[in-house]
Coordinates of C-alpha atoms and ligand atoms in Angstrom, one line a residue:
Chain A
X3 CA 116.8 -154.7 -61.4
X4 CA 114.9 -153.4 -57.9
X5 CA 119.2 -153.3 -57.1
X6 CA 120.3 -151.5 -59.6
X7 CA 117.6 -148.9 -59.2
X8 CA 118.3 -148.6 -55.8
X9 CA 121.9 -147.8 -57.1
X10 CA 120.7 -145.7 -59.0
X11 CA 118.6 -143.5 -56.4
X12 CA 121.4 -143.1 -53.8
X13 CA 123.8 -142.1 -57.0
X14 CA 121.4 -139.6 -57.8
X15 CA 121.5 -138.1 -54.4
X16 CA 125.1 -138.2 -53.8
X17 CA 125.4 -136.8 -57.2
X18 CA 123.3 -134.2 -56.5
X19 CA 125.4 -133.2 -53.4
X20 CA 128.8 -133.2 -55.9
X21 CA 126.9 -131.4 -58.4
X22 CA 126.3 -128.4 -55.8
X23 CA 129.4 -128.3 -55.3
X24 CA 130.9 -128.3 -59.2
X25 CA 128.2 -125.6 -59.0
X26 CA 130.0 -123.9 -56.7
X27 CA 133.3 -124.4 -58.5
X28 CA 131.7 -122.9 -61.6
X29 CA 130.8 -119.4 -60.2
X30 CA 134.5 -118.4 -58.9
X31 CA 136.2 -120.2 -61.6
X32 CA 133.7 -118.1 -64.5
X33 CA 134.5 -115.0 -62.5
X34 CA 138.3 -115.7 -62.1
X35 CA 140.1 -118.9 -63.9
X36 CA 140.4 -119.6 -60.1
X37 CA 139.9 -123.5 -59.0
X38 CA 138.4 -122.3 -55.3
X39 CA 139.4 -126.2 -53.3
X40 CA 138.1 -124.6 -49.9
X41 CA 134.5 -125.3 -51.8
X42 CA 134.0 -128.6 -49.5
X43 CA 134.4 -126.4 -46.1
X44 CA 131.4 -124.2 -47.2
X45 CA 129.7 -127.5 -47.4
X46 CA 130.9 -128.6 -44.0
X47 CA 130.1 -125.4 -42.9
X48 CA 126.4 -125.4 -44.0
X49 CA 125.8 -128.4 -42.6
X50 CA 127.4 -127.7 -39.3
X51 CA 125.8 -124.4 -38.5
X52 CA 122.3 -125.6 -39.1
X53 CA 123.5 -128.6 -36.8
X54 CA 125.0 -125.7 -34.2
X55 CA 122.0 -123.4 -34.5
X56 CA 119.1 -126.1 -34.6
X57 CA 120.5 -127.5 -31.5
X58 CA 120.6 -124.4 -29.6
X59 CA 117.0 -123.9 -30.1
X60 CA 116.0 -122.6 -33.5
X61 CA 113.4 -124.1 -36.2
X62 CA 115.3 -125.6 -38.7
X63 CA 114.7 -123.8 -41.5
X64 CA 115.9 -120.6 -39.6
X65 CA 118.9 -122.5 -38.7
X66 CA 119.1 -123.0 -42.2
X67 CA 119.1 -119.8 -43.1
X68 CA 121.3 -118.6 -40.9
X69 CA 123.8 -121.3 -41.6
X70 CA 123.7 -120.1 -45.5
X71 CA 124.0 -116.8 -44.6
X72 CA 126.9 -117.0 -42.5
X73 CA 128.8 -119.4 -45.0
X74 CA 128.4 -116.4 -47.6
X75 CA 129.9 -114.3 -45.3
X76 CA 132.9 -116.4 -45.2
X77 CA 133.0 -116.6 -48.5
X78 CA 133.2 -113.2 -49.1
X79 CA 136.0 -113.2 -46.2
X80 CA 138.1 -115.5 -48.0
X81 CA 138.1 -113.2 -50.6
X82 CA 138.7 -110.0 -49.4
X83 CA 141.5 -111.4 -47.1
X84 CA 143.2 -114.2 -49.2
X85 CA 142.3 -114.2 -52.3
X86 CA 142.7 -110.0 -53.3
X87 CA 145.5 -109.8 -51.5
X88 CA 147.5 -112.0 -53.8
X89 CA 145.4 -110.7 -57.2
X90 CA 148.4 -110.7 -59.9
X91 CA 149.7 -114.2 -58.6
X92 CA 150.1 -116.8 -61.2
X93 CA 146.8 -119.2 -60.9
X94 CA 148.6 -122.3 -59.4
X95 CA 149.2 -119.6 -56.2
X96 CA 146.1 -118.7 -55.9
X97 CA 144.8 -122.3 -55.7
X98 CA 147.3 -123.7 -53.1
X99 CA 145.8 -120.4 -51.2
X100 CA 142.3 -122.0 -51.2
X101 CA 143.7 -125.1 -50.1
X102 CA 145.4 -123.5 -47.1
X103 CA 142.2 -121.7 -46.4
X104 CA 140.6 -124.7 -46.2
X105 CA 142.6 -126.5 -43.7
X106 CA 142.1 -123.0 -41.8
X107 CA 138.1 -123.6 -42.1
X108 CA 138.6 -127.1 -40.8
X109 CA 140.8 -126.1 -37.7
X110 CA 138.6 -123.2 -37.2
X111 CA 135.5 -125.4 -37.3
X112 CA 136.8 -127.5 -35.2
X113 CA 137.9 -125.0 -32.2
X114 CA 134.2 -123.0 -33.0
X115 CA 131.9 -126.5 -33.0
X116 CA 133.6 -129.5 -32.1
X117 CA 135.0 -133.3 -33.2
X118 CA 131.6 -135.4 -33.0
X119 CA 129.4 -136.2 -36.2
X120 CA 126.0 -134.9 -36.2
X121 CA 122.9 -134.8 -38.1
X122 CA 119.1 -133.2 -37.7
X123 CA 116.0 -134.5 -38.8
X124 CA 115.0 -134.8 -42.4
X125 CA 112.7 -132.1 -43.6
X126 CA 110.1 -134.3 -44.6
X127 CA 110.4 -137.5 -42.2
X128 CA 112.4 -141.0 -43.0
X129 CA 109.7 -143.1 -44.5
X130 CA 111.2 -144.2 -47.6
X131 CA 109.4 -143.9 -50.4
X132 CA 109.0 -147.1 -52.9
X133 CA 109.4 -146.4 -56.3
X134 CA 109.2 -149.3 -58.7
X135 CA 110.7 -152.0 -56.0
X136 CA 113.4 -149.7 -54.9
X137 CA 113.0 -147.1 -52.1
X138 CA 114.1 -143.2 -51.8
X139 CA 114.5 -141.3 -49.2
X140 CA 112.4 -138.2 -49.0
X141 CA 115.3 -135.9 -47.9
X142 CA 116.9 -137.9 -51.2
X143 CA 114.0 -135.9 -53.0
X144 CA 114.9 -132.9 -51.4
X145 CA 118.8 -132.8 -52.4
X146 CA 118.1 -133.7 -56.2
X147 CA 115.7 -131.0 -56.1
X148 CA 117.8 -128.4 -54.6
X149 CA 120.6 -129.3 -57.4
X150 CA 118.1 -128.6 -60.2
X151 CA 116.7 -125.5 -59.1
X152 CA 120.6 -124.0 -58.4
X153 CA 121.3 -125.5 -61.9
X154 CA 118.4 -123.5 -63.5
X155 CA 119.0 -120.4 -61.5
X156 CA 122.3 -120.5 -62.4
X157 CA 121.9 -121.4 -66.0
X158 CA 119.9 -118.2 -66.0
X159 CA 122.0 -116.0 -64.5
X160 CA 124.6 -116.9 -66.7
X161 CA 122.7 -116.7 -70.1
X162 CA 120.2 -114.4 -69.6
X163 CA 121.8 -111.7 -67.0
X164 CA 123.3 -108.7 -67.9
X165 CA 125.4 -109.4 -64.5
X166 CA 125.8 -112.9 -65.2
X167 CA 127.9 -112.1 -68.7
X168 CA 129.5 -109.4 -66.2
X169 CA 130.9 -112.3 -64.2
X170 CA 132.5 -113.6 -67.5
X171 CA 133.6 -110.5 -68.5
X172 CA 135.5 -109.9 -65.5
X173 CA 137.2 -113.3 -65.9
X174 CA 137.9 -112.7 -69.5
X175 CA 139.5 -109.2 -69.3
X176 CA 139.4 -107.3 -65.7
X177 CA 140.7 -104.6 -67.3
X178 CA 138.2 -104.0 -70.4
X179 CA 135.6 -105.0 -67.7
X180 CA 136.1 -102.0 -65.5
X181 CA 136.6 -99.8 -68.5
X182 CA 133.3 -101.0 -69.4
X183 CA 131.8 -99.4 -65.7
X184 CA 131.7 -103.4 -64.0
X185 CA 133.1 -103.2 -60.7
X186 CA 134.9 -106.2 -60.3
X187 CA 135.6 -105.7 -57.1
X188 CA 132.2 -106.3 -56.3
X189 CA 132.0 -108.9 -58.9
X190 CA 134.4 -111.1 -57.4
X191 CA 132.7 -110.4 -53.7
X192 CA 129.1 -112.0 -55.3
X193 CA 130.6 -114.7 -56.7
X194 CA 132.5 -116.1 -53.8
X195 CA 129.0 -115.5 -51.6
X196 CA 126.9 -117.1 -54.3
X197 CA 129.2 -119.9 -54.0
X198 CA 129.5 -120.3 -50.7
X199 CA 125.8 -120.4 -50.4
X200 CA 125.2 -122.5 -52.6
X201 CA 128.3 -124.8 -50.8
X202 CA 126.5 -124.1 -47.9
X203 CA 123.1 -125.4 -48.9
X204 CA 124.2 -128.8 -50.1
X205 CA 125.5 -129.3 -46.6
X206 CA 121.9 -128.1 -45.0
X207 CA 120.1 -130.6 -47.6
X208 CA 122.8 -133.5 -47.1
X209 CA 123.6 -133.6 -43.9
X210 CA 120.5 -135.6 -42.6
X211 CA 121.3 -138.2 -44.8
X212 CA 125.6 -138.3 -44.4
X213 CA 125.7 -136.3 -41.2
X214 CA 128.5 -133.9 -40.4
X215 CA 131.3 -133.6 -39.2
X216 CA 134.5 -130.6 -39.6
X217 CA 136.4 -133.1 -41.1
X218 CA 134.0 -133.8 -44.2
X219 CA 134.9 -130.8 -47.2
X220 CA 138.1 -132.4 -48.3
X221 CA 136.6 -135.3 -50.1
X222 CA 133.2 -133.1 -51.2
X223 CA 135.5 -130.6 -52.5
X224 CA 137.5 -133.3 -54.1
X225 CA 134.8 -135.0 -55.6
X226 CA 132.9 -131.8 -57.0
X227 CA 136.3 -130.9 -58.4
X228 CA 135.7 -134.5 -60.5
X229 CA 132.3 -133.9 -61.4
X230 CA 133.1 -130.4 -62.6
X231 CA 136.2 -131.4 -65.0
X232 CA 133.9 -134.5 -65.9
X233 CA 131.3 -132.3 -67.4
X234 CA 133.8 -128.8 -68.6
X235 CA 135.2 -126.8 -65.9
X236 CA 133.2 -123.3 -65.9
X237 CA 129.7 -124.8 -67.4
X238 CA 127.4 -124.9 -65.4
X239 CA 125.0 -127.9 -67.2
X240 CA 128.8 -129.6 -67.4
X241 CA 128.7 -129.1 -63.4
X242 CA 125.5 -130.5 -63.1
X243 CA 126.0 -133.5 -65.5
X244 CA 129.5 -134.2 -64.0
X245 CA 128.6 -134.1 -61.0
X246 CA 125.2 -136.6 -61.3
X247 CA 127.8 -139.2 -63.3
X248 CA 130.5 -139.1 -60.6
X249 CA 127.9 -139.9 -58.1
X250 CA 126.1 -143.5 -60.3
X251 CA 130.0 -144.2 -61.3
X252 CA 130.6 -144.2 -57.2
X253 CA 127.3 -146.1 -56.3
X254 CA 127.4 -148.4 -59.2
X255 CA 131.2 -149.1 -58.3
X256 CA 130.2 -149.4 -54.1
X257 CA 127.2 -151.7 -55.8
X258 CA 129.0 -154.2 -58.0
X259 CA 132.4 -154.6 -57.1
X260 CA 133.4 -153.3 -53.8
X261 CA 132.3 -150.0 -51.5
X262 CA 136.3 -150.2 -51.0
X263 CA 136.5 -149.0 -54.6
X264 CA 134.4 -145.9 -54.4
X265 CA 135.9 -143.0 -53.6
X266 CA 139.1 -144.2 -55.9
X267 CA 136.2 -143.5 -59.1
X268 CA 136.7 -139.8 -58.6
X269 CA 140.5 -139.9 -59.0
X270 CA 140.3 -142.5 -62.1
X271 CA 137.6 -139.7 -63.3
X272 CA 140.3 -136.9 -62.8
X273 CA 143.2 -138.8 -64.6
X274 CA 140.6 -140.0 -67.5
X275 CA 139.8 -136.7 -68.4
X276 CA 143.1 -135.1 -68.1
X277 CA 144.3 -137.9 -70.6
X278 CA 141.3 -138.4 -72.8
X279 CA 139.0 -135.0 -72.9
X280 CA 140.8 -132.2 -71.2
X281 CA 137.7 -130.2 -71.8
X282 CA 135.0 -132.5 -70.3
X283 CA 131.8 -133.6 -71.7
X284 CA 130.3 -129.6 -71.8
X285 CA 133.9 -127.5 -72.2
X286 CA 134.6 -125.2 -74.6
X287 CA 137.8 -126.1 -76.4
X288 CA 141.0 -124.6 -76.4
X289 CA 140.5 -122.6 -79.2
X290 CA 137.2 -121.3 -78.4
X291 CA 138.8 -120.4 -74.6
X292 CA 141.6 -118.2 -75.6
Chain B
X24 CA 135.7 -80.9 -71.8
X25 CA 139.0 -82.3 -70.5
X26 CA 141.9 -80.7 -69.1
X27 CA 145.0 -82.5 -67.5
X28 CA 147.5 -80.1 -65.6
X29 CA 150.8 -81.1 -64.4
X30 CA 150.0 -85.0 -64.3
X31 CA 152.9 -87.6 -62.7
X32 CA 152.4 -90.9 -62.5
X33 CA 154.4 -94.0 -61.7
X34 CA 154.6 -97.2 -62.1
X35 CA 155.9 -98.9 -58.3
X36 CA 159.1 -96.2 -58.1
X37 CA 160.1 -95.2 -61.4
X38 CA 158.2 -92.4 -62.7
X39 CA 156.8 -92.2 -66.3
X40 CA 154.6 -89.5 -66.2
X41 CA 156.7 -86.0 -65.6
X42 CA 153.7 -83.4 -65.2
X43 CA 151.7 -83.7 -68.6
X44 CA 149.3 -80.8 -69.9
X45 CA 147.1 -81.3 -72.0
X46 CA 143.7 -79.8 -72.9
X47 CA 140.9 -81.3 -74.8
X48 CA 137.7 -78.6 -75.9
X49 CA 134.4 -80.0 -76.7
X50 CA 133.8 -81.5 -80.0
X51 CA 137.4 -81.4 -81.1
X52 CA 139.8 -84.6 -82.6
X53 CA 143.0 -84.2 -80.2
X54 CA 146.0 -86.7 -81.4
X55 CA 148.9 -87.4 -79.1
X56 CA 151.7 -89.2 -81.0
X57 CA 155.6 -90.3 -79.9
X58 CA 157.2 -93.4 -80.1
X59 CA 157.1 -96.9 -78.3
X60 CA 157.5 -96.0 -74.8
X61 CA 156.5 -92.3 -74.6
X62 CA 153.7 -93.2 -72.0
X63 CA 150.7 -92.2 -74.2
X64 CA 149.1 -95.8 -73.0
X65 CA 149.7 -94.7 -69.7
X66 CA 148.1 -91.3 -70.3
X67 CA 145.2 -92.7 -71.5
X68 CA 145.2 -95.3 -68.3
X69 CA 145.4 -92.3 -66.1
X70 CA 142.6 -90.7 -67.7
X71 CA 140.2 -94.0 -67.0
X72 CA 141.3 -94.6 -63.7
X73 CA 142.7 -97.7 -63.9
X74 CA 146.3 -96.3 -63.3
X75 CA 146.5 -94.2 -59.8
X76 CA 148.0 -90.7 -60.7
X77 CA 151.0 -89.6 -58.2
X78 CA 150.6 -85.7 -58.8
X79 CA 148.5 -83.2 -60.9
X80 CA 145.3 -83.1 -61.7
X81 CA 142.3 -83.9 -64.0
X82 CA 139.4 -82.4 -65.0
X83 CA 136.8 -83.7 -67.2
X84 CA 133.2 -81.6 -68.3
X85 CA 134.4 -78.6 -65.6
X86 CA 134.8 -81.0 -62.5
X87 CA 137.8 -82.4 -61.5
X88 CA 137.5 -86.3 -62.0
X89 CA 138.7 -88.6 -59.2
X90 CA 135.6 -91.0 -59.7
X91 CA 136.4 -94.9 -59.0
X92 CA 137.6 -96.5 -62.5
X93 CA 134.5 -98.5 -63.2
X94 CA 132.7 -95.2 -62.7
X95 CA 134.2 -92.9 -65.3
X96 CA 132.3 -94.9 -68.4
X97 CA 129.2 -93.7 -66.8
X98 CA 130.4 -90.1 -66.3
X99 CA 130.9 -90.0 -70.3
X100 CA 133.9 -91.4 -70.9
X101 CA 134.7 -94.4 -73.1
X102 CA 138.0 -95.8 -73.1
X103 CA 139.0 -98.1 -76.0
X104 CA 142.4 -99.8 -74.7
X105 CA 145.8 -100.4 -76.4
X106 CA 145.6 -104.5 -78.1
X107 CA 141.9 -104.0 -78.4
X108 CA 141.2 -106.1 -75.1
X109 CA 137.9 -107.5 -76.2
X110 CA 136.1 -110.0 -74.3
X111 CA 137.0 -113.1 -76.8
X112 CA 135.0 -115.7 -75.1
X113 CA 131.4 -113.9 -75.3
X114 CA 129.8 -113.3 -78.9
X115 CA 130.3 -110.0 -80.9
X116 CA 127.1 -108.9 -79.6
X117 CA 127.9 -109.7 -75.8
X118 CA 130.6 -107.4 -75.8
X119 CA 128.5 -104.6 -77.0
X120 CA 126.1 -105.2 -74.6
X121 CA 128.5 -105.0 -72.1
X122 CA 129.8 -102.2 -73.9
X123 CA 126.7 -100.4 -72.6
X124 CA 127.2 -101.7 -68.9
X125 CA 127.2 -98.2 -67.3
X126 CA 123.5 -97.4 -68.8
X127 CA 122.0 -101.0 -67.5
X128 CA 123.4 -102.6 -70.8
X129 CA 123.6 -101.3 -74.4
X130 CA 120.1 -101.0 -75.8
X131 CA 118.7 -102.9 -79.0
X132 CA 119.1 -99.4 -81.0
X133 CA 122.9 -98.2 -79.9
X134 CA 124.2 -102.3 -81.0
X135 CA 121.7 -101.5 -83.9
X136 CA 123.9 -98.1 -85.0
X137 CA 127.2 -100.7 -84.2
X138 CA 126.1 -103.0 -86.8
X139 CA 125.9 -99.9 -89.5
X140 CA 128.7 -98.3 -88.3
X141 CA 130.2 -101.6 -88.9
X142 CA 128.3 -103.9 -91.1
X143 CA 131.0 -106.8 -90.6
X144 CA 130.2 -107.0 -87.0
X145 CA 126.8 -107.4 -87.3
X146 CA 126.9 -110.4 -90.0
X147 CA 129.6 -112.1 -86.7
X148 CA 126.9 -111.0 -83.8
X149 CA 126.8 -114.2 -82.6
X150 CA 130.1 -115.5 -82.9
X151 CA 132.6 -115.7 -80.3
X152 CA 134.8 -112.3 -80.1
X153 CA 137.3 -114.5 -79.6
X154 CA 137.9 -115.7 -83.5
X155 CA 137.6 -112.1 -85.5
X156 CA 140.4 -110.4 -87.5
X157 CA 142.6 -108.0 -86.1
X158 CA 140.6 -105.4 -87.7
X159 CA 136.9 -106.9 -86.9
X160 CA 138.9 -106.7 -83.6
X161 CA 139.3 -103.1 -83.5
X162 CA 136.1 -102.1 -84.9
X163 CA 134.3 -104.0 -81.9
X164 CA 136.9 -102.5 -79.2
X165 CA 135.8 -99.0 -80.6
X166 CA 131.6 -100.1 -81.2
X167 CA 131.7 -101.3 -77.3
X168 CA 133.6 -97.8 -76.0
X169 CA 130.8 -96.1 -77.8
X170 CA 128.0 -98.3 -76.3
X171 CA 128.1 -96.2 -73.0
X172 CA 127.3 -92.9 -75.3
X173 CA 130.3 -91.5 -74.1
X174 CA 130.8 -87.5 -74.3
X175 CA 134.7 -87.6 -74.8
X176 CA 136.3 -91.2 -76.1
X177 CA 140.0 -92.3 -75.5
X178 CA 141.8 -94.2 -78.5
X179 CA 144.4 -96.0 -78.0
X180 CA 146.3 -97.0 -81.6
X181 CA 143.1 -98.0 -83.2
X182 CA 145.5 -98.5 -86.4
X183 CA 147.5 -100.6 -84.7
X184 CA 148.7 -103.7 -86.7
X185 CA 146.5 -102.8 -89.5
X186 CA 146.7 -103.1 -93.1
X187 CA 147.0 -99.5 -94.9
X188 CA 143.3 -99.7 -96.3
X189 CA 141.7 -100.9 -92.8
X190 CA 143.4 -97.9 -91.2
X191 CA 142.1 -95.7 -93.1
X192 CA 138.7 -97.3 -92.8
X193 CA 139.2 -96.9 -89.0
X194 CA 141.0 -93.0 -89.1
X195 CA 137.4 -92.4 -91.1
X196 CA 135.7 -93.7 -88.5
X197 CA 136.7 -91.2 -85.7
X198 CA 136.2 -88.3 -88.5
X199 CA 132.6 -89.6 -88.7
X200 CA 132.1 -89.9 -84.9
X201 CA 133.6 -86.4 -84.2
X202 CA 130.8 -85.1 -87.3
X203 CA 128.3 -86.9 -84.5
X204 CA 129.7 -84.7 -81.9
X205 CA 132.0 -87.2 -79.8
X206 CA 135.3 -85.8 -79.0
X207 CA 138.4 -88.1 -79.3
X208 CA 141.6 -88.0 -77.7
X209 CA 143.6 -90.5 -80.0
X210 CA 146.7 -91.7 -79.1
X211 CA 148.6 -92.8 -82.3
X212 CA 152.1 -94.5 -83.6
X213 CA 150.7 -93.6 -86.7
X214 CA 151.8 -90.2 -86.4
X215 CA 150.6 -88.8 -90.7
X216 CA 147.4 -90.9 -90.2
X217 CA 146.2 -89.5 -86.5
X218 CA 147.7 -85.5 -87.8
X219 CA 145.7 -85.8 -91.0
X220 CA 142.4 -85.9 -89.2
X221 CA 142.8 -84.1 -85.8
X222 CA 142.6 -80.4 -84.8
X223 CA 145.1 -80.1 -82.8
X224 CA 148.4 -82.3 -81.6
X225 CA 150.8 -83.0 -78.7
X226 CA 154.1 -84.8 -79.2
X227 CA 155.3 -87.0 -75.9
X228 CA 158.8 -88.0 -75.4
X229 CA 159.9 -90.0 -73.0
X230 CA 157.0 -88.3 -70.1
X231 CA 157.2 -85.0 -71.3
X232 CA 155.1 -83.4 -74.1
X233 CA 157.7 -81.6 -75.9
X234 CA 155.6 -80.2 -78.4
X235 CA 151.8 -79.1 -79.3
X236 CA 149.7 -76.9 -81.6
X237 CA 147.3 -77.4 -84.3
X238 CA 147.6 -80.5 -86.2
X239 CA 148.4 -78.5 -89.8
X240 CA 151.3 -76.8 -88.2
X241 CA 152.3 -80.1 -86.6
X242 CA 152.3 -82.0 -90.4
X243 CA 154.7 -79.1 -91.7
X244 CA 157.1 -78.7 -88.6
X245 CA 160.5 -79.7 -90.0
X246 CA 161.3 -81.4 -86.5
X247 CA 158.1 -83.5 -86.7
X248 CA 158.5 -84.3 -90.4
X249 CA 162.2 -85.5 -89.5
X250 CA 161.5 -87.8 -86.3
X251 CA 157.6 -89.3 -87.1
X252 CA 156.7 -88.8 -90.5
X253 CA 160.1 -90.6 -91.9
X254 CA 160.7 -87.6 -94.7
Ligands
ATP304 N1 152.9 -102.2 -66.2 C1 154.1 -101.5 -66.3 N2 155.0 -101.7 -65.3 C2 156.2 -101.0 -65.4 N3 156.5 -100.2 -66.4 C3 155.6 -100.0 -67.4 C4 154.3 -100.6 -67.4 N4 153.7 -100.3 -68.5 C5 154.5 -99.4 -69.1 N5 155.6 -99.2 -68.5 C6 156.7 -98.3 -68.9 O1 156.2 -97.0 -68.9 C7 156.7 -96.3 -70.0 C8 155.5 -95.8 -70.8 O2 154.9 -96.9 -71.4 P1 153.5 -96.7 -72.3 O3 153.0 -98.1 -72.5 O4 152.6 -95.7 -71.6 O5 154.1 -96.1 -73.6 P2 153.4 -95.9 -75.0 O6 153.7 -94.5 -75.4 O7 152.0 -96.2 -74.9 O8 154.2 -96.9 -75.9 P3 153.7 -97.7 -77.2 O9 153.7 -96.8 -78.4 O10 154.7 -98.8 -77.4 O11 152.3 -98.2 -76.9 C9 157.6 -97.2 -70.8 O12 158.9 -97.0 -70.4 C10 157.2 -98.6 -70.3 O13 158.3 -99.5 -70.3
MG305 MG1 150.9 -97.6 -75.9

């Protein structure tokens, strides 16, 4: 049992960490049908900026900061310079794009910081805490909390906003949307900076916990993209309930049979869904889509 | 309230548009008919911005209007597309909220004035655009142009696809919303239908308006009669 809850707790927080990241995917996908895979590097990125700017001398939470800020900015750069350029492509283009960008991210990060792994302290110390014979970390805490609060700020935005339905809109008919007076121009430059931020802080949160390294969006970004088909590509309580599965499925697997196993749950999740449920746990049909 | 001098346009090198002229006075119903093709659609998509002009000029409420494409809605004029182009995957009353985008969002009492105008509508408020008839379809795509209060709105074919009684349900529509002091430009395959209830006409052929006047002449012009009313 004190196992299985310990399981349990470091699902939760890698969970939480593919959650931000289906998060992530939500926001440009609701905006533009667009499947953005360069959604890892942003975490990368946040994670090794804080690293970057913490070790030249800055308090973490300005390094944090910083490192969120700047991650936005590339968003909004990967926009304007690969993604507009090519508005009009079929879909599929658009996403091999992203996946060029994001080897571009990786070699860039890698020229800009450098090869090694880092990490910097937890925000709260490294005494675990015992909860019912199994222990958390309190940076754990801090990750599961930070995909809550994006989940409910987003869940918001999306329901209650005049700007959030203007992000659907824009997706749904760019046409009728600037008819309408949206500008969605500027809608599409929000969304890809809310997503990189939000990218950006699941690598500020995570990174004392799994460290850093240029090298680590490609499986993130692959494993978010699980969690957000899991739970219904575009909803953002599917992004947050995908995204918490994938991550007990991995440490339940990396518990019980083999840690060998793990990262093969997020592709048995991808094939399950594309066979079985198409529209994940939270996805709106087919019918109610088109 | 609208006056459009010498307008070209093009789509990448071919040109559609061969100077169009074409005035629209306060308060008036102004029908532009022609067949498939003519480039009424693309008129209209001039007009609203959201296809660049390659010569001419156009003025709207005295000033000449050169106003970024999501701007126009909030300068006063609505644009209600060809194929309706609602947003299907947000409820009836998402889209006129949106509708309303330009003024911070439709308020309770314009999507309440929807609802009369269009009593179906309001019994679907909640459902997804998405799954309405053709002609629930129209009715929203014209309730969401009005939601920015516009001064002048564009029609594009509101009859399109239609059933003969819902067309005339919709044709009685844009009487009633010129009696509430909106002028229309409606753009119309339904040549009798769009004649019947405007002032004044033009007909486009092929980029060129070839003919204009008041509608009552255009009805009984032999020409007209011959090549859009089919008698
Ligand atoms: N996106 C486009 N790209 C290239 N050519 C286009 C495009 N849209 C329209 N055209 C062409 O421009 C011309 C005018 O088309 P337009 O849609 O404005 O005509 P229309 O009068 O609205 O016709 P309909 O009655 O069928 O709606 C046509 O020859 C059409 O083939
Ligand atoms: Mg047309």
């Amino acid at each position: 049992m004190d196992a299985f809850l310990q399981f349990v707790f470091s699902g939760l927080t890698v969970g939480a960490v593919y959650a931000l990241v289906a998060l992530g995917f939500t926001i440009i996908y609701n905006a533009s049908d667009v499947v953005n895979f360069a959604q890892g590097e942003f975490v990368m990125l946040g994670g090794m900026i804080t690293w970057f700017a913490h070790d030249a001398g800055l308090p973490l939470w300005a390094a944090a900061l910083i490192a969120i800020a700047l991650t936005s900015l590339v968003g909004v750069a990967l926009n304007k310079l690969a993604i507009e350029p090519a508005r009009g492509a079929p879909v599929i283009s658009i996403i091999i794009i992203t996946i060029g960008a994001s080897i571009l991210i990786q070699g860039a990060a890698q020229l800009v910081f450098d090869k090694q792994i880092h990490r910097y302290p937890a925000f709260s110390g490294d005494a675990p805490i015992e909860v019912m014979g199994a222990t958390i970390l309190p940076q754990s805490i801090w990750v599961i909390l930070g995909a809550l609060a994006v989940f409910v700020a987003l869940w918001l935005f999306f329901t209650r906003t005049l700007m959030g339905k203007a992000v659907l809109a824009t997706a749904n008919n760019r046409l009728a949307a600037q008819l309408v007076g949206i500008d969605t121009g500027g809608i599409m430059t929000l969304s890809f900076a809310l997503s990189a931020a939000i990218g950006a802080l699941a690598g500020v949160l995570v990174t004392p916990i799994t460290l850093v390294s240029y090298d680590v969006g490609v499986a993130l970004a692959l494993k978010g993209f699980a969690g957000a088909m899991l739970g219904g590509m575009g909803n953002p309580k599917g992004a947050l309930v995908g995204g918490l599965v994938l991550g007990l499925l991995e440490a339940l697997t990396a518990g019980y049979l083999s840690s060998q196993y793990k990262d093969a749950v997020a592709f048995i999740v991808i094939l399950g869904v594309l066979f079985v449920m198409p529209q994940g746990l939270f996805g709106k049909t087919a019918a109610e889509r088109v | 309230m609208l006056k459009v001098e010498n307008l070209t346009t093009r789509y990448g090198r071919i040109e559609v548009l061969h100077g169009i002229d074409l005035e629209v006075a306060e308060g008036e119903i102004v029908s532009v008919i022609g067949a498939n093709g003519a480039g009424k659609t693309t008129l209209l998509r001039c007009l609203s911005g959201v296809q660049p002009i390659s010569g001419g000029s156009i003025r709207f409420r005295g000033e000449p209007l050169t106003a970024a494409p999501h701007k126009r809605a909030g300068l006063g004029l609505g644009h209600s597309p060809e194929g309706r182009q609602i947003f299907t995957n947000l409820s009836v009353e998402e889209n006129l909220r949106l509708g309303g985008y330009s003024r911070k969002g439709a308020t309770r009492e314009d999507i309440a004035e929807a609802y009369e105008m269009f009593p179906i509508l309001g019994e679907k408020r909640h459902l997804p655009a998405g799954g309405l008839s053709g002609g629930q379809q129209q009715m929203l795509a014209i309730g969401r142009a009005l939601m920015s209060r516009p001064a002048c709105l564009l029609l594009d074919e509101p009859s399109m696809g239609l059933a003969p009684l819902l067309q005339k349900q919709i044709f009685d529509t844009v009487e009633e919303l010129k009696a509430r002091g909106v002028t229309v430009l409606l753009v119309e395959q339904n040549a009798y239908g769009a004649l019947k209830i405007s002032d004044r006409g033009y007909v486009m052929e092929t980029g060129r308006i070839t003919m204009s006047g008041p509608s009552a002449e255009l009805v009984a012009d032999p020409r007209i009669r011959e090549a859009y009313l089919g008698v």
